[in-house]
PDB file of C-alpha atoms in Angstrom:
ATOM      1  CA  UNK H   1     242.899  90.663  86.734  1.00 68.00           C
ATOM      2  CA  UNK H   2     245.854  91.270  84.447  1.00 73.00           C
ATOM      3  CA  UNK H   3     247.920  94.207  83.291  1.00 90.00           C
ATOM      4  CA  UNK H   4     249.424  95.371  80.040  1.00 93.00           C
ATOM      5  CA  UNK H   5     252.825  94.567  81.486  1.00 96.00           C
ATOM      6  CA  UNK H   6     251.767  90.943  82.071  1.00 96.00           C
ATOM      7  CA  UNK H   7     250.400  90.686  78.535  1.00 97.00           C
ATOM      8  CA  UNK H   8     253.644  92.092  77.142  1.00 98.00           C
ATOM      9  CA  UNK H   9     255.645  89.626  79.231  1.00 98.00           C
ATOM     10  CA  UNK H  10     253.481  86.734  78.010  1.00 98.00           C
ATOM     11  CA  UNK H  11     254.037  87.857  74.427  1.00 98.00           C
ATOM     12  CA  UNK H  12     257.751  87.627  75.117  1.00 98.00           C
ATOM     13  CA  UNK H  13     257.313  84.227  76.763  1.00 98.00           C
ATOM     14  CA  UNK H  14     255.416  82.859  73.775  1.00 98.00           C
ATOM     15  CA  UNK H  15     258.006  84.224  71.388  1.00 98.00           C
ATOM     16  CA  UNK H  16     260.786  82.632  73.433  1.00 98.00           C
ATOM     17  CA  UNK H  17     258.870  79.348  73.546  1.00 98.00           C
ATOM     18  CA  UNK H  18     258.705  79.361  69.762  1.00 98.00           C
ATOM     19  CA  UNK H  19     262.416  80.113  69.452  1.00 98.00           C
ATOM     20  CA  UNK H  20     263.339  77.318  71.864  1.00 98.00           C
ATOM     21  CA  UNK H  21     260.714  74.869  70.616  1.00 98.00           C
ATOM     22  CA  UNK H  22     257.651  73.808  72.570  1.00 98.00           C
ATOM     23  CA  UNK H  23     259.122  70.764  74.301  1.00 98.00           C
ATOM     24  CA  UNK H  24     262.411  72.396  75.350  1.00 98.00           C
ATOM     25  CA  UNK H  25     260.361  75.251  76.817  1.00 98.00           C
ATOM     26  CA  UNK H  26     258.210  72.789  78.745  1.00 98.00           C
ATOM     27  CA  UNK H  27     261.268  70.975  80.059  1.00 98.00           C
ATOM     28  CA  UNK H  28     262.354  74.319  81.483  1.00 98.00           C
ATOM     29  CA  UNK H  29     258.992  74.487  83.254  1.00 98.00           C
ATOM     30  CA  UNK H  30     259.864  71.225  84.975  1.00 98.00           C
ATOM     31  CA  UNK H  31     263.331  72.423  85.924  1.00 98.00           C
ATOM     32  CA  UNK H  32     261.906  75.593  87.459  1.00 98.00           C
ATOM     33  CA  UNK H  33     259.303  73.617  89.419  1.00 98.00           C
ATOM     34  CA  UNK H  34     262.074  71.483  90.901  1.00 98.00           C
ATOM     35  CA  UNK H  35     263.999  74.659  91.721  1.00 98.00           C
ATOM     36  CA  UNK H  36     260.894  75.894  93.583  1.00 97.00           C
ATOM     37  CA  UNK H  37     260.592  78.866  91.226  1.00 97.00           C
ATOM     38  CA  UNK H  38     256.890  78.426  90.561  1.00 96.00           C
ATOM     39  CA  UNK H  39     256.303  82.068  89.569  1.00 95.00           C
ATOM     40  CA  UNK H  40     258.632  81.549  86.616  1.00 97.00           C
ATOM     41  CA  UNK H  41     257.433  78.007  85.964  1.00 98.00           C
ATOM     42  CA  UNK H  42     253.751  78.933  85.635  1.00 98.00           C
ATOM     43  CA  UNK H  43     253.958  82.635  84.841  1.00 96.00           C
ATOM     44  CA  UNK H  44     254.777  84.564  81.655  1.00 95.00           C
ATOM     45  CA  UNK H  45     258.322  83.199  81.409  1.00 95.00           C
ATOM     46  CA  UNK H  46     257.716  79.449  81.068  1.00 98.00           C
ATOM     47  CA  UNK H  47     254.057  78.900  81.903  1.00 98.00           C
ATOM     48  CA  UNK H  48     252.928  76.011  79.665  1.00 98.00           C
ATOM     49  CA  UNK H  49     249.901  78.011  78.516  1.00 98.00           C
ATOM     50  CA  UNK H  50     252.322  80.665  77.303  1.00 98.00           C
ATOM     51  CA  UNK H  51     255.707  79.299  76.219  1.00 98.00           C
ATOM     52  CA  UNK H  52     254.711  75.720  75.355  1.00 98.00           C
ATOM     53  CA  UNK H  53     251.431  76.786  73.753  1.00 98.00           C
ATOM     54  CA  UNK H  54     253.250  79.516  71.830  1.00 98.00           C
ATOM     55  CA  UNK H  55     255.764  76.977  70.558  1.00 98.00           C
ATOM     56  CA  UNK H  56     253.000  74.586  69.500  1.00 98.00           C
ATOM     57  CA  UNK H  57     251.149  77.293  67.557  1.00 98.00           C
ATOM     58  CA  UNK H  58     254.351  78.548  65.956  1.00 98.00           C
ATOM     59  CA  UNK H  59     255.168  75.021  64.781  1.00 98.00           C
ATOM     60  CA  UNK H  60     251.704  74.696  63.254  1.00 98.00           C
ATOM     61  CA  UNK H  61     252.212  77.978  61.398  1.00 98.00           C
ATOM     62  CA  UNK H  62     255.787  77.087  60.432  1.00 98.00           C
ATOM     63  CA  UNK H  63     254.684  74.210  58.192  1.00 96.00           C
ATOM     64  CA  UNK H  64     253.851  76.905  55.667  1.00 91.00           C
ATOM     65  CA  UNK H  65     257.348  78.328  56.013  1.00 94.00           C
ATOM     66  CA  UNK H  66     259.719  75.383  55.895  1.00 92.00           C
ATOM     67  CA  UNK H  67     259.036  73.148  58.920  1.00 96.00           C
ATOM     68  CA  UNK H  68     258.375  69.582  57.837  1.00 95.00           C
ATOM     69  CA  UNK H  69     255.626  68.783  60.362  1.00 97.00           C
ATOM     70  CA  UNK H  70     253.257  70.911  62.402  1.00 97.00           C
ATOM     71  CA  UNK H  71     253.485  68.258  65.107  1.00 97.00           C
ATOM     72  CA  UNK H  72     257.204  68.905  65.567  1.00 98.00           C
ATOM     73  CA  UNK H  73     257.460  70.249  69.098  1.00 98.00           C
ATOM     74  CA  UNK H  74     261.126  69.295  69.520  1.00 98.00           C
ATOM     75  CA  UNK H  75     262.835  71.539  66.974  1.00 98.00           C
ATOM     76  CA  UNK H  76     263.852  75.013  68.170  1.00 98.00           C
ATOM     77  CA  UNK H  77     262.110  77.197  65.606  1.00 98.00           C
ATOM     78  CA  UNK H  78     264.953  79.704  65.719  1.00 98.00           C
ATOM     79  CA  UNK H  79     266.410  77.265  63.182  1.00 97.00           C
ATOM     80  CA  UNK H  80     264.071  78.696  60.538  1.00 98.00           C
ATOM     81  CA  UNK H  81     265.428  82.231  60.953  1.00 98.00           C
ATOM     82  CA  UNK H  82     261.870  83.496  60.471  1.00 98.00           C
ATOM     83  CA  UNK H  83     260.595  86.315  62.628  1.00 98.00           C
ATOM     84  CA  UNK H  84     256.973  85.748  61.612  1.00 98.00           C
ATOM     85  CA  UNK H  85     257.086  82.277  63.119  1.00 98.00           C
ATOM     86  CA  UNK H  86     258.296  83.716  66.405  1.00 98.00           C
ATOM     87  CA  UNK H  87     255.635  86.426  66.329  1.00 98.00           C
ATOM     88  CA  UNK H  88     252.914  83.774  66.063  1.00 98.00           C
ATOM     89  CA  UNK H  89     254.356  82.222  69.210  1.00 98.00           C
ATOM     90  CA  UNK H  90     254.215  85.588  70.913  1.00 98.00           C
ATOM     91  CA  UNK H  91     250.598  86.180  69.922  1.00 98.00           C
ATOM     92  CA  UNK H  92     249.541  82.774  71.241  1.00 98.00           C
ATOM     93  CA  UNK H  93     251.573  83.360  74.394  1.00 98.00           C
ATOM     94  CA  UNK H  94     249.741  86.595  75.126  1.00 98.00           C
ATOM     95  CA  UNK H  95     246.415  84.967  74.264  1.00 98.00           C
ATOM     96  CA  UNK H  96     247.255  82.084  76.579  1.00 98.00           C
ATOM     97  CA  UNK H  97     247.703  84.452  79.507  1.00 98.00           C
ATOM     98  CA  UNK H  98     244.412  86.196  78.777  1.00 98.00           C
ATOM     99  CA  UNK H  99     242.420  82.976  78.376  1.00 98.00           C
ATOM    100  CA  UNK H 100     243.865  81.388  81.518  1.00 98.00           C
ATOM    101  CA  UNK H 101     243.171  84.500  83.596  1.00 97.00           C
ATOM    102  CA  UNK H 102     239.613  84.643  82.311  1.00 97.00           C
ATOM    103  CA  UNK H 103     238.995  80.960  83.020  1.00 98.00           C
ATOM    104  CA  UNK H 104     240.417  81.323  86.522  1.00 97.00           C
ATOM    105  CA  UNK H 105     238.405  84.496  87.084  1.00 96.00           C
ATOM    106  CA  UNK H 106     235.202  82.682  86.185  1.00 96.00           C
ATOM    107  CA  UNK H 107     236.033  80.030  88.778  1.00 97.00           C
ATOM    108  CA  UNK H 108     236.448  77.220  86.233  1.00 98.00           C
ATOM    109  CA  UNK H 109     236.747  74.102  88.437  1.00 98.00           C
ATOM    110  CA  UNK H 110     239.823  72.587  86.846  1.00 98.00           C
ATOM    111  CA  UNK H 111     243.473  73.273  86.073  1.00 98.00           C
ATOM    112  CA  UNK H 112     243.042  76.388  83.951  1.00 98.00           C
ATOM    113  CA  UNK H 113     246.650  76.294  82.740  1.00 98.00           C
ATOM    114  CA  UNK H 114     246.186  72.789  81.330  1.00 98.00           C
ATOM    115  CA  UNK H 115     242.791  73.656  79.871  1.00 98.00           C
ATOM    116  CA  UNK H 116     244.277  76.704  78.158  1.00 98.00           C
ATOM    117  CA  UNK H 117     247.058  74.599  76.646  1.00 98.00           C
ATOM    118  CA  UNK H 118     244.462  72.227  75.224  1.00 98.00           C
ATOM    119  CA  UNK H 119     242.282  75.029  73.852  1.00 98.00           C
ATOM    120  CA  UNK H 120     245.301  76.770  72.354  1.00 98.00           C
ATOM    121  CA  UNK H 121     246.347  73.613  70.498  1.00 98.00           C
ATOM    122  CA  UNK H 122     242.850  73.146  69.102  1.00 98.00           C
ATOM    123  CA  UNK H 123     242.764  76.790  68.003  1.00 98.00           C
ATOM    124  CA  UNK H 124     246.132  76.475  66.262  1.00 98.00           C
ATOM    125  CA  UNK H 125     244.886  73.455  64.334  1.00 97.00           C
ATOM    126  CA  UNK H 126     241.728  75.247  63.289  1.00 97.00           C
ATOM    127  CA  UNK H 127     243.728  78.238  62.061  1.00 97.00           C
ATOM    128  CA  UNK H 128     246.882  76.660  60.647  1.00 97.00           C
ATOM    129  CA  UNK H 129     246.108  72.957  60.267  1.00 95.00           C
ATOM    130  CA  UNK H 130     243.508  70.928  58.447  1.00 93.00           C
ATOM    131  CA  UNK H 131     240.822  71.917  60.940  1.00 92.00           C
ATOM    132  CA  UNK H 132     239.984  68.345  61.893  1.00 93.00           C
ATOM    133  CA  UNK H 133     240.030  68.101  65.676  1.00 94.00           C
ATOM    134  CA  UNK H 134     238.789  64.566  66.326  1.00 92.00           C
ATOM    135  CA  UNK H 135     240.012  61.380  64.705  1.00 87.00           C
ATOM    136  CA  UNK H 136     239.156  57.744  65.173  1.00 86.00           C
ATOM    137  CA  UNK H 137     240.111  55.915  68.344  1.00 90.00           C
ATOM    138  CA  UNK H 138     241.013  52.274  68.701  1.00 91.00           C
ATOM    139  CA  UNK H 139     241.406  50.588  72.062  1.00 94.00           C
ATOM    140  CA  UNK H 140     244.987  49.678  72.994  1.00 95.00           C
ATOM    141  CA  UNK H 141     245.975  46.048  72.517  1.00 97.00           C
ATOM    142  CA  UNK H 142     246.593  43.939  75.590  1.00 97.00           C
ATOM    143  CA  UNK H 143     250.340  44.584  75.661  1.00 98.00           C
ATOM    144  CA  UNK H 144     249.882  48.350  75.464  1.00 98.00           C
ATOM    145  CA  UNK H 145     247.048  48.306  77.988  1.00 98.00           C
ATOM    146  CA  UNK H 146     249.182  46.446  80.524  1.00 98.00           C
ATOM    147  CA  UNK H 147     252.020  48.899  79.943  1.00 98.00           C
ATOM    148  CA  UNK H 148     249.725  51.897  80.462  1.00 98.00           C
ATOM    149  CA  UNK H 149     248.229  50.459  83.644  1.00 98.00           C
ATOM    150  CA  UNK H 150     251.669  49.592  85.032  1.00 98.00           C
ATOM    151  CA  UNK H 151     253.069  53.031  84.205  1.00 98.00           C
ATOM    152  CA  UNK H 152     250.035  54.768  85.663  1.00 98.00           C
ATOM    153  CA  UNK H 153     250.205  52.658  88.796  1.00 98.00           C
ATOM    154  CA  UNK H 154     253.882  53.323  89.410  1.00 98.00           C
ATOM    155  CA  UNK H 155     253.869  57.046  88.715  1.00 98.00           C
ATOM    156  CA  UNK H 156     250.551  57.518  90.539  1.00 98.00           C
ATOM    157  CA  UNK H 157     251.871  55.800  93.645  1.00 98.00           C
ATOM    158  CA  UNK H 158     255.139  57.685  93.853  1.00 98.00           C
ATOM    159  CA  UNK H 159     253.602  61.057  92.980  1.00 98.00           C
ATOM    160  CA  UNK H 160     250.794  60.484  95.456  1.00 98.00           C
ATOM    161  CA  UNK H 161     253.290  59.548  98.156  1.00 98.00           C
ATOM    162  CA  UNK H 162     255.415  62.622  97.433  1.00 98.00           C
ATOM    163  CA  UNK H 163     252.369  64.893  97.565  1.00 98.00           C
ATOM    164  CA  UNK H 164     251.260  63.524 100.921  1.00 98.00           C
ATOM    165  CA  UNK H 165     254.702  63.607 102.503  1.00 98.00           C
ATOM    166  CA  UNK H 166     255.963  66.932 101.145  1.00 97.00           C
ATOM    167  CA  UNK H 167     252.596  68.727 100.811  1.00 97.00           C
ATOM    168  CA  UNK H 168     253.797  69.724  97.331  1.00 98.00           C
ATOM    169  CA  UNK H 169     251.351  68.558  94.658  1.00 98.00           C
ATOM    170  CA  UNK H 170     253.460  69.770  91.725  1.00 98.00           C
ATOM    171  CA  UNK H 171     256.669  67.989  92.709  1.00 98.00           C
ATOM    172  CA  UNK H 172     255.883  64.875  90.679  1.00 98.00           C
ATOM    173  CA  UNK H 173     254.784  67.048  87.779  1.00 98.00           C
ATOM    174  CA  UNK H 174     258.140  68.824  87.885  1.00 98.00           C
ATOM    175  CA  UNK H 175     260.051  65.551  87.852  1.00 98.00           C
ATOM    176  CA  UNK H 176     257.945  64.228  84.975  1.00 98.00           C
ATOM    177  CA  UNK H 177     258.339  67.393  82.903  1.00 98.00           C
ATOM    178  CA  UNK H 178     262.090  67.449  83.452  1.00 98.00           C
ATOM    179  CA  UNK H 179     262.537  63.816  82.417  1.00 98.00           C
ATOM    180  CA  UNK H 180     261.086  64.689  79.013  1.00 98.00           C
ATOM    181  CA  UNK H 181     264.690  65.567  78.243  1.00 98.00           C
ATOM    182  CA  UNK H 182     264.910  61.883  77.257  1.00 98.00           C
ATOM    183  CA  UNK H 183     262.318  62.441  74.550  1.00 98.00           C
ATOM    184  CA  UNK H 184     264.042  65.611  73.403  1.00 98.00           C
ATOM    185  CA  UNK H 185     267.481  64.073  72.968  1.00 97.00           C
ATOM    186  CA  UNK H 186     266.824  60.343  72.536  1.00 96.00           C
ATOM    187  CA  UNK H 187     263.467  60.380  70.792  1.00 94.00           C
ATOM    188  CA  UNK H 188     261.952  57.970  73.318  1.00 95.00           C
ATOM    189  CA  UNK H 189     260.965  58.097  76.956  1.00 97.00           C
ATOM    190  CA  UNK H 190     257.912  58.002  79.197  1.00 97.00           C
ATOM    191  CA  UNK H 191     255.539  60.955  79.121  1.00 98.00           C
ATOM    192  CA  UNK H 192     254.093  61.013  82.625  1.00 98.00           C
ATOM    193  CA  UNK H 193     253.193  64.531  83.793  1.00 98.00           C
ATOM    194  CA  UNK H 194     249.508  63.833  83.039  1.00 98.00           C
ATOM    195  CA  UNK H 195     249.831  60.832  85.363  1.00 98.00           C
ATOM    196  CA  UNK H 196     251.883  62.490  88.085  1.00 98.00           C
ATOM    197  CA  UNK H 197     249.796  65.606  88.607  1.00 98.00           C
ATOM    198  CA  UNK H 198     246.327  64.002  88.836  1.00 98.00           C
ATOM    199  CA  UNK H 199     247.767  61.268  91.028  1.00 98.00           C
ATOM    200  CA  UNK H 200     249.283  63.845  93.364  1.00 98.00           C
ATOM    201  CA  UNK H 201     246.102  65.916  93.478  1.00 98.00           C
ATOM    202  CA  UNK H 202     243.888  62.925  94.228  1.00 98.00           C
ATOM    203  CA  UNK H 203     246.233  61.604  96.918  1.00 98.00           C
ATOM    204  CA  UNK H 204     246.572  65.016  98.544  1.00 98.00           C
ATOM    205  CA  UNK H 205     242.815  65.577  98.493  1.00 98.00           C
ATOM    206  CA  UNK H 206     242.083  62.268 100.211  1.00 98.00           C
ATOM    207  CA  UNK H 207     245.273  61.561 102.129  1.00 98.00           C
ATOM    208  CA  UNK H 208     245.267  58.164 100.436  1.00 98.00           C
ATOM    209  CA  UNK H 209     248.182  56.994  98.294  1.00 98.00           C
ATOM    210  CA  UNK H 210     245.953  54.421  96.593  1.00 98.00           C
ATOM    211  CA  UNK H 211     243.734  57.157  95.257  1.00 98.00           C
ATOM    212  CA  UNK H 212     246.877  58.515  93.643  1.00 98.00           C
ATOM    213  CA  UNK H 213     247.358  55.143  92.005  1.00 98.00           C
ATOM    214  CA  UNK H 214     243.778  55.121  90.687  1.00 98.00           C
ATOM    215  CA  UNK H 215     244.126  58.566  89.161  1.00 98.00           C
ATOM    216  CA  UNK H 216     247.556  57.682  87.824  1.00 98.00           C
ATOM    217  CA  UNK H 217     246.089  54.748  85.917  1.00 98.00           C
ATOM    218  CA  UNK H 218     243.214  56.910  84.701  1.00 98.00           C
ATOM    219  CA  UNK H 219     245.732  59.496  83.537  1.00 98.00           C
ATOM    220  CA  UNK H 220     247.651  56.935  81.503  1.00 98.00           C
ATOM    221  CA  UNK H 221     244.510  55.551  79.853  1.00 98.00           C
ATOM    222  CA  UNK H 222     242.839  58.901  79.179  1.00 98.00           C
ATOM    223  CA  UNK H 223     246.102  60.279  77.837  1.00 98.00           C
ATOM    224  CA  UNK H 224     246.212  57.385  75.365  1.00 97.00           C
ATOM    225  CA  UNK H 225     242.654  58.225  74.301  1.00 97.00           C
ATOM    226  CA  UNK H 226     243.429  61.891  73.661  1.00 97.00           C
ATOM    227  CA  UNK H 227     246.686  60.990  71.952  1.00 96.00           C
ATOM    228  CA  UNK H 228     244.930  58.802  69.410  1.00 95.00           C
ATOM    229  CA  UNK H 229     241.708  60.756  68.984  1.00 96.00           C
ATOM    230  CA  UNK H 230     242.976  64.348  68.945  1.00 94.00           C
ATOM    231  CA  UNK H 231     246.748  64.343  68.456  1.00 91.00           C
ATOM    232  CA  UNK H 232     246.765  62.174  65.349  1.00 85.00           C
ATOM    233  CA  UNK H 233     246.149  65.183  63.104  1.00 86.00           C
ATOM    234  CA  UNK H 234     248.597  67.464  61.324  1.00 95.00           C
ATOM    235  CA  UNK H 235     249.365  69.738  64.298  1.00 97.00           C
ATOM    236  CA  UNK H 236     249.975  69.133  67.984  1.00 98.00           C
ATOM    237  CA  UNK H 237     247.021  69.083  70.364  1.00 98.00           C
ATOM    238  CA  UNK H 238     248.452  68.201  73.756  1.00 98.00           C
ATOM    239  CA  UNK H 239     247.063  64.942  75.227  1.00 98.00           C
ATOM    240  CA  UNK H 240     248.611  65.434  78.690  1.00 98.00           C
ATOM    241  CA  UNK H 241     247.079  68.896  79.061  1.00 98.00           C
ATOM    242  CA  UNK H 242     243.616  67.648  78.143  1.00 98.00           C
ATOM    243  CA  UNK H 243     244.012  64.710  80.507  1.00 98.00           C
ATOM    244  CA  UNK H 244     245.080  66.927  83.396  1.00 98.00           C
ATOM    245  CA  UNK H 245     242.116  69.227  82.770  1.00 98.00           C
ATOM    246  CA  UNK H 246     239.629  66.329  82.812  1.00 98.00           C
ATOM    247  CA  UNK H 247     241.019  64.612  85.902  1.00 98.00           C
ATOM    248  CA  UNK H 248     241.525  67.822  87.870  1.00 98.00           C
ATOM    249  CA  UNK H 249     237.865  68.602  87.214  1.00 98.00           C
ATOM    250  CA  UNK H 250     236.934  65.254  88.769  1.00 98.00           C
ATOM    251  CA  UNK H 251     239.173  65.846  91.777  1.00 98.00           C
ATOM    252  CA  UNK H 252     237.768  69.326  92.370  1.00 98.00           C
ATOM    253  CA  UNK H 253     234.141  68.279  91.972  1.00 97.00           C
ATOM    254  CA  UNK H 254     234.191  64.956  93.811  1.00 97.00           C
ATOM    255  CA  UNK H 255     237.238  64.654  96.081  1.00 94.00           C
ATOM    256  CA  UNK H 256     237.547  68.098  97.668  1.00 73.00           C
TER     257      UNK H 256
END
């Protein structure tokens, strides 16, 4: 199922993800998807369950060693000049590989990479954060709700169309992950990979672009729920990953 060499590589990937910072590492995932280098994008080098998850865990740990916020996934943690922070990233990177392989081996009917990212974030909070996983949730106001529906509709349609035409369900995901460079350098920008991927999967499974739109809207709304209920704590628990895991489960169980 996996080898010592893979585990060692994932340790290196998690360490690198911590050094780069979680979000910069994930942006590289998007770039590699667009370059059609999926082995690097989802393997030990920049697999989100390895490099991004390692960066998230390292940031949670780093609050005890000089980082202002455990939710800071933008700062390259090499800035801290602290090898222990990087080692935490490596440990979570190796663990991410093991967990994802086990979930896939058991036939878990969802995106096991996304599920592993979510579980890794929860684990990091339990170990390094305040341990509180769930927080209160308030429904979005009308302005925000309209924005979420519009964003989900647009991204779901275009990602669904791309999946049907190109037969590539991760193309929209790659575009969405790459455009997070706006968030990295400008502090604002749409986060849409949890909209693009479910929309593409649903459209590809049914051959219907409108199903992509439906799942795109669901992705936007569910992502808002996870963002407010689980990512409002003192460390990062990734709303897009949890959203992708939930909606992929629905696609696998009911649309395929």
